[in-house]
């Protein structure tokens, strides 16, 4: 029996990379997609494919590579996404389109094209994350994914394909460095987290691995929040 196979979009850095490394360590055959430099420092056995989530031809290429390499997929982790925070007054059409093209359209059509490779018992996981407080366009793009996850869970249940989401809280990823945020600033944010620290990509990777596992075999259409307690409200 061959080892399970996973395809991870946006898998060359941050959460995607950590998930690829964890799954590889647990015996998965792994393929990741990404843009920019593809020298991600991943294990040699991990297949890296250049793909832009906005370009359907790139998605076709990535899925074709997965078919050639693996034949079928046990996990599709739809992690590719971007952040364009800002108020409505400063949100241009290009930023708005990019948010929906990558976060929503890209995920939708990657799954559509990967469906022939997903057999009974396969798992699909979306990275959803927070949009609130980051601007109306960002909130709308992130908010579009949760109802999509629930709808797909019902639609694919007859095929025994599970569809879930993981919602990261405040996670220390390279994206903050690209925005000029210092490590000291990131660490200081942890003081406002109930568990006392900023999360790591490995925290999210563990959640994705759980949702892909047999231990989550009766979970579909759900959203696993991994936030260190942010957003938890006391109940009377």
mmCIF file of C-alpha atoms in Angstrom:
data_model
loop_
_atom_site.group_PDB
_atom_site.id
_atom_site.type_symbol
_atom_site.label_atom_id
_atom_site.label_comp_id
_atom_site.label_asym_id
_atom_site.label_seq_id
_atom_site.Cartn_x
_atom_site.Cartn_y
_atom_site.Cartn_z
ATOM 1 C CA UNK A 1 0.000 0.000 0.000
ATOM 2 C CA UNK A 2 1.470 3.364 -1.034
ATOM 3 C CA UNK A 3 2.019 6.216 1.383
ATOM 4 C CA UNK A 4 -0.679 8.916 1.539
ATOM 5 C CA UNK A 5 -0.243 11.903 -0.775
ATOM 6 C CA UNK A 6 -0.854 15.587 -0.088
ATOM 7 C CA UNK A 7 -0.967 18.690 -2.256
ATOM 8 C CA UNK A 8 -0.449 22.000 -0.455
ATOM 9 C CA UNK A 9 -1.029 25.321 -2.199
ATOM 10 C CA UNK A 10 1.039 28.229 -0.946
ATOM 11 C CA UNK A 11 3.428 25.666 0.481
ATOM 12 C CA UNK A 12 6.861 27.259 0.123
ATOM 13 C CA UNK A 13 6.797 29.382 3.286
ATOM 14 C CA UNK A 14 5.002 29.922 6.579
ATOM 15 C CA UNK A 15 2.051 27.676 7.392
ATOM 16 C CA UNK A 16 2.203 25.781 4.105
ATOM 17 C CA UNK A 17 5.879 24.971 4.468
ATOM 18 C CA UNK A 18 5.496 23.876 8.092
ATOM 19 C CA UNK A 19 2.640 21.596 7.093
ATOM 20 C CA UNK A 20 4.670 20.108 4.237
ATOM 21 C CA UNK A 21 7.558 19.383 6.614
ATOM 22 C CA UNK A 22 5.294 17.816 9.232
ATOM 23 C CA UNK A 23 3.429 15.606 6.763
ATOM 24 C CA UNK A 24 6.689 14.529 5.129
ATOM 25 C CA UNK A 25 8.035 13.534 8.552
ATOM 26 C CA UNK A 26 4.930 11.394 9.040
ATOM 27 C CA UNK A 27 5.382 9.485 5.812
ATOM 28 C CA UNK A 28 3.294 11.482 3.355
ATOM 29 C CA UNK A 29 4.318 12.054 -0.217
ATOM 30 C CA UNK A 30 4.039 15.826 -0.551
ATOM 31 C CA UNK A 31 3.750 18.355 -3.371
ATOM 32 C CA UNK A 32 3.607 22.108 -2.768
ATOM 33 C CA UNK A 33 2.860 25.046 -5.028
ATOM 34 C CA UNK A 34 4.188 28.560 -4.713
ATOM 35 C CA UNK A 35 5.423 31.711 -6.401
ATOM 36 C CA UNK A 36 8.663 33.669 -6.277
ATOM 37 C CA UNK A 37 11.726 31.713 -5.216
ATOM 38 C CA UNK A 38 10.964 28.024 -5.032
ATOM 39 C CA UNK A 39 14.145 27.191 -3.113
ATOM 40 C CA UNK A 40 12.124 26.793 0.078
ATOM 41 C CA UNK A 41 14.573 24.597 1.967
ATOM 42 C CA UNK A 42 12.076 21.740 2.030
ATOM 43 C CA UNK A 43 13.145 18.080 2.143
ATOM 44 C CA UNK A 44 14.389 16.858 -1.234
ATOM 45 C CA UNK A 45 11.495 14.418 -1.571
ATOM 46 C CA UNK A 46 8.918 17.227 -1.485
ATOM 47 C CA UNK A 47 7.899 18.190 -5.031
ATOM 48 C CA UNK A 48 7.731 21.956 -5.598
ATOM 49 C CA UNK A 49 5.665 23.353 -8.492
ATOM 50 C CA UNK A 50 5.457 26.990 -9.532
ATOM 51 C CA UNK A 51 1.804 28.032 -9.728
ATOM 52 C CA UNK A 52 -0.190 31.258 -9.451
ATOM 53 C CA UNK A 53 -3.573 30.603 -7.815
ATOM 54 C CA UNK A 54 -5.140 33.243 -10.097
ATOM 55 C CA UNK A 55 -4.131 31.466 -13.302
ATOM 56 C CA UNK A 56 -6.264 28.466 -14.201
ATOM 57 C CA UNK A 57 -3.584 27.227 -16.583
ATOM 58 C CA UNK A 58 -1.136 27.109 -13.645
ATOM 59 C CA UNK A 59 -3.677 25.150 -11.630
ATOM 60 C CA UNK A 60 -4.077 22.685 -14.501
ATOM 61 C CA UNK A 61 -0.308 22.236 -14.577
ATOM 62 C CA UNK A 62 -0.079 21.662 -10.824
ATOM 63 C CA UNK A 63 -2.869 19.090 -10.784
ATOM 64 C CA UNK A 64 -1.361 17.323 -13.796
ATOM 65 C CA UNK A 65 1.952 17.116 -11.923
ATOM 66 C CA UNK A 66 0.164 15.670 -8.886
ATOM 67 C CA UNK A 67 -1.512 13.085 -11.101
ATOM 68 C CA UNK A 68 1.806 12.090 -12.655
ATOM 69 C CA UNK A 69 3.664 11.962 -9.334
ATOM 70 C CA UNK A 70 1.037 10.422 -7.060
ATOM 71 C CA UNK A 71 -1.909 9.165 -9.101
ATOM 72 C CA UNK A 72 -4.335 10.236 -6.378
ATOM 73 C CA UNK A 73 -4.516 12.597 -3.377
ATOM 74 C CA UNK A 74 -5.457 11.905 0.231
ATOM 75 C CA UNK A 75 -5.195 15.551 1.322
ATOM 76 C CA UNK A 76 -5.685 18.818 -0.504
ATOM 77 C CA UNK A 77 -4.636 21.735 1.713
ATOM 78 C CA UNK A 78 -5.885 24.981 0.134
ATOM 79 C CA UNK A 79 -3.551 27.393 1.864
ATOM 80 C CA UNK A 80 -2.597 29.909 -0.856
ATOM 81 C CA UNK A 81 -3.794 33.368 0.085
ATOM 82 C CA UNK A 82 -2.853 37.006 0.468
ATOM 83 C CA UNK A 83 -3.599 39.858 2.859
ATOM 84 C CA UNK A 84 -4.477 43.346 1.696
ATOM 85 C CA UNK A 85 -5.572 45.120 4.896
ATOM 86 C CA UNK A 86 -7.041 48.607 4.719
ATOM 87 C CA UNK A 87 -10.204 50.648 5.079
ATOM 88 C CA UNK A 88 -12.766 50.917 2.296
ATOM 89 C CA UNK A 89 -11.599 54.424 1.381
ATOM 90 C CA UNK A 90 -8.132 53.204 0.411
ATOM 91 C CA UNK A 91 -9.045 49.861 -1.192
ATOM 92 C CA UNK A 92 -8.559 49.942 -4.959
ATOM 93 C CA UNK A 93 -10.022 47.622 -7.555
ATOM 94 C CA UNK A 94 -6.710 45.803 -8.068
ATOM 95 C CA UNK A 95 -6.395 44.980 -4.356
ATOM 96 C CA UNK A 96 -10.032 43.909 -4.155
ATOM 97 C CA UNK A 97 -9.721 41.651 -7.190
ATOM 98 C CA UNK A 98 -6.482 40.114 -5.931
ATOM 99 C CA UNK A 99 -8.068 39.218 -2.590
ATOM 100 C CA UNK A 100 -10.931 37.359 -4.221
ATOM 101 C CA UNK A 101 -8.930 35.906 -7.116
ATOM 102 C CA UNK A 102 -6.348 34.267 -4.860
ATOM 103 C CA UNK A 103 -8.228 33.553 -1.635
ATOM 104 C CA UNK A 104 -11.571 32.499 -3.130
ATOM 105 C CA UNK A 105 -11.368 31.837 -6.877
ATOM 106 C CA UNK A 106 -7.997 30.105 -6.649
ATOM 107 C CA UNK A 107 -9.147 27.760 -3.888
ATOM 108 C CA UNK A 108 -12.442 26.990 -5.622
ATOM 109 C CA UNK A 109 -10.898 26.049 -8.953
ATOM 110 C CA UNK A 110 -7.953 24.176 -7.432
ATOM 111 C CA UNK A 111 -10.453 21.924 -5.682
ATOM 112 C CA UNK A 112 -12.570 21.601 -8.826
ATOM 113 C CA UNK A 113 -9.560 20.486 -10.847
ATOM 114 C CA UNK A 114 -8.265 18.174 -8.091
ATOM 115 C CA UNK A 115 -11.580 16.365 -7.566
ATOM 116 C CA UNK A 116 -10.754 13.492 -9.949
ATOM 117 C CA UNK A 117 -7.722 12.723 -7.755
ATOM 118 C CA UNK A 118 -9.680 12.717 -4.470
ATOM 119 C CA UNK A 119 -11.090 9.345 -3.606
ATOM 120 C CA UNK A 120 -13.240 8.042 -0.770
ATOM 121 C CA UNK A 121 -11.816 9.078 2.584
ATOM 122 C CA UNK A 122 -9.859 12.041 1.198
ATOM 123 C CA UNK A 123 -9.689 15.294 3.126
ATOM 124 C CA UNK A 124 -9.835 18.905 1.947
ATOM 125 C CA UNK A 125 -8.721 21.672 4.303
ATOM 126 C CA UNK A 126 -9.034 25.410 3.662
ATOM 127 C CA UNK A 127 -7.000 28.061 5.468
ATOM 128 C CA UNK A 128 -9.565 30.678 6.397
ATOM 129 C CA UNK A 129 -8.118 32.920 9.100
ATOM 130 C CA UNK A 130 -9.357 36.224 10.363
ATOM 131 C CA UNK A 131 -10.582 39.123 8.282
ATOM 132 C CA UNK A 132 -12.245 41.213 10.976
ATOM 133 C CA UNK A 133 -10.312 44.348 11.846
ATOM 134 C CA UNK A 134 -8.289 44.197 8.630
ATOM 135 C CA UNK A 135 -10.710 46.086 6.435
ATOM 136 C CA UNK A 136 -13.980 45.396 4.674
ATOM 137 C CA UNK A 137 -12.519 43.834 1.522
ATOM 138 C CA UNK A 138 -10.286 41.500 3.520
ATOM 139 C CA UNK A 139 -13.211 40.531 5.748
ATOM 140 C CA UNK A 140 -15.395 39.837 2.715
ATOM 141 C CA UNK A 141 -12.778 37.631 1.030
ATOM 142 C CA UNK A 142 -12.110 35.618 4.180
ATOM 143 C CA UNK A 143 -15.791 35.471 5.057
ATOM 144 C CA UNK A 144 -16.637 33.969 1.675
ATOM 145 C CA UNK A 145 -14.680 30.822 2.468
ATOM 146 C CA UNK A 146 -16.574 29.491 5.491
ATOM 147 C CA UNK A 147 -19.971 29.132 3.763
ATOM 148 C CA UNK A 148 -18.114 27.636 0.811
ATOM 149 C CA UNK A 149 -16.565 25.027 3.121
ATOM 150 C CA UNK A 150 -19.957 24.117 4.580
ATOM 151 C CA UNK A 151 -21.593 23.874 1.167
ATOM 152 C CA UNK A 152 -18.778 21.738 -0.235
ATOM 153 C CA UNK A 153 -18.907 19.454 2.810
ATOM 154 C CA UNK A 154 -22.529 18.634 1.980
ATOM 155 C CA UNK A 155 -21.900 18.402 -1.744
ATOM 156 C CA UNK A 156 -18.967 16.008 -1.407
ATOM 157 C CA UNK A 157 -20.262 13.943 1.519
ATOM 158 C CA UNK A 158 -21.812 11.297 -0.787
ATOM 159 C CA UNK A 159 -18.306 10.737 -2.140
ATOM 160 C CA UNK A 160 -16.982 10.418 1.454
ATOM 161 C CA UNK A 161 -14.697 13.418 0.939
ATOM 162 C CA UNK A 162 -14.444 15.551 4.066
ATOM 163 C CA UNK A 163 -14.121 19.349 3.781
ATOM 164 C CA UNK A 164 -13.038 21.489 6.737
ATOM 165 C CA UNK A 165 -11.349 24.786 7.526
ATOM 166 C CA UNK A 166 -8.595 25.863 9.866
ATOM 167 C CA UNK A 167 -8.638 29.445 11.141
ATOM 168 C CA UNK A 168 -5.242 30.616 12.382
ATOM 169 C CA UNK A 169 -5.077 33.339 14.993
ATOM 170 C CA UNK A 170 -1.989 35.511 15.370
ATOM 171 C CA UNK A 171 0.758 33.409 13.753
ATOM 172 C CA UNK A 172 4.409 34.403 13.375
ATOM 173 C CA UNK A 173 5.019 33.920 9.647
ATOM 174 C CA UNK A 174 7.499 35.503 7.188
ATOM 175 C CA UNK A 175 4.669 37.710 5.898
ATOM 176 C CA UNK A 176 5.175 40.079 8.823
ATOM 177 C CA UNK A 177 8.845 40.502 7.998
ATOM 178 C CA UNK A 178 7.942 41.405 4.424
ATOM 179 C CA UNK A 179 5.694 44.137 5.831
ATOM 180 C CA UNK A 180 8.558 45.529 7.942
ATOM 181 C CA UNK A 181 7.236 44.300 11.297
ATOM 182 C CA UNK A 182 10.072 43.626 13.763
ATOM 183 C CA UNK A 183 10.356 40.395 15.731
ATOM 184 C CA UNK A 184 10.184 42.378 18.969
ATOM 185 C CA UNK A 185 6.842 43.799 17.874
ATOM 186 C CA UNK A 186 5.515 40.353 16.950
ATOM 187 C CA UNK A 187 6.618 38.954 20.315
ATOM 188 C CA UNK A 188 4.936 41.838 22.142
ATOM 189 C CA UNK A 189 1.611 40.919 20.511
ATOM 190 C CA UNK A 190 1.739 37.652 22.417
ATOM 191 C CA UNK A 191 1.024 39.553 25.635
ATOM 192 C CA UNK A 192 -2.540 40.014 24.428
ATOM 193 C CA UNK A 193 -3.064 36.307 23.695
ATOM 194 C CA UNK A 194 -4.684 34.324 26.527
ATOM 195 C CA UNK A 195 -2.088 31.549 26.208
ATOM 196 C CA UNK A 196 0.665 34.165 26.390
ATOM 197 C CA UNK A 197 2.403 33.773 23.060
ATOM 198 C CA UNK A 198 2.087 34.306 19.337
ATOM 199 C CA UNK A 199 1.392 31.095 17.448
ATOM 200 C CA UNK A 200 3.807 29.353 15.109
ATOM 201 C CA UNK A 201 3.232 27.791 11.689
ATOM 202 C CA UNK A 202 3.829 24.415 13.341
ATOM 203 C CA UNK A 203 0.745 24.970 15.515
ATOM 204 C CA UNK A 204 -1.395 25.223 12.392
ATOM 205 C CA UNK A 205 0.374 22.318 10.707
ATOM 206 C CA UNK A 206 -0.621 20.047 13.587
ATOM 207 C CA UNK A 207 -4.255 21.110 13.195
ATOM 208 C CA UNK A 208 -4.198 20.385 9.453
ATOM 209 C CA UNK A 209 -2.589 16.981 10.057
ATOM 210 C CA UNK A 210 -5.346 16.182 12.544
ATOM 211 C CA UNK A 211 -8.135 17.163 10.130
ATOM 212 C CA UNK A 212 -6.509 14.968 7.467
ATOM 213 C CA UNK A 213 -6.204 11.980 9.782
ATOM 214 C CA UNK A 214 -8.533 9.098 10.581
ATOM 215 C CA UNK A 215 -8.942 10.640 14.045
ATOM 216 C CA UNK A 216 -11.066 13.337 12.344
ATOM 217 C CA UNK A 217 -12.935 10.843 10.211
ATOM 218 C CA UNK A 218 -16.358 12.004 11.472
ATOM 219 C CA UNK A 219 -15.632 15.735 11.125
ATOM 220 C CA UNK A 220 -16.730 17.656 8.044
ATOM 221 C CA UNK A 221 -18.051 21.137 7.343
ATOM 222 C CA UNK A 222 -16.344 22.426 10.473
ATOM 223 C CA UNK A 223 -13.904 25.222 11.269
ATOM 224 C CA UNK A 224 -11.031 24.548 13.679
ATOM 225 C CA UNK A 225 -9.851 27.801 15.261
ATOM 226 C CA UNK A 226 -6.213 27.770 16.401
ATOM 227 C CA UNK A 227 -5.740 31.109 18.114
ATOM 228 C CA UNK A 228 -4.344 30.634 21.596
ATOM 229 C CA UNK A 229 -7.687 31.766 22.995
ATOM 230 C CA UNK A 230 -8.165 34.996 21.062
ATOM 231 C CA UNK A 231 -11.866 35.598 20.641
ATOM 232 C CA UNK A 232 -12.850 33.396 23.573
ATOM 233 C CA UNK A 233 -15.563 35.112 25.611
ATOM 234 C CA UNK A 234 -16.550 34.315 29.155
ATOM 235 C CA UNK A 235 -20.020 32.803 29.466
ATOM 236 C CA UNK A 236 -22.268 33.368 32.476
#
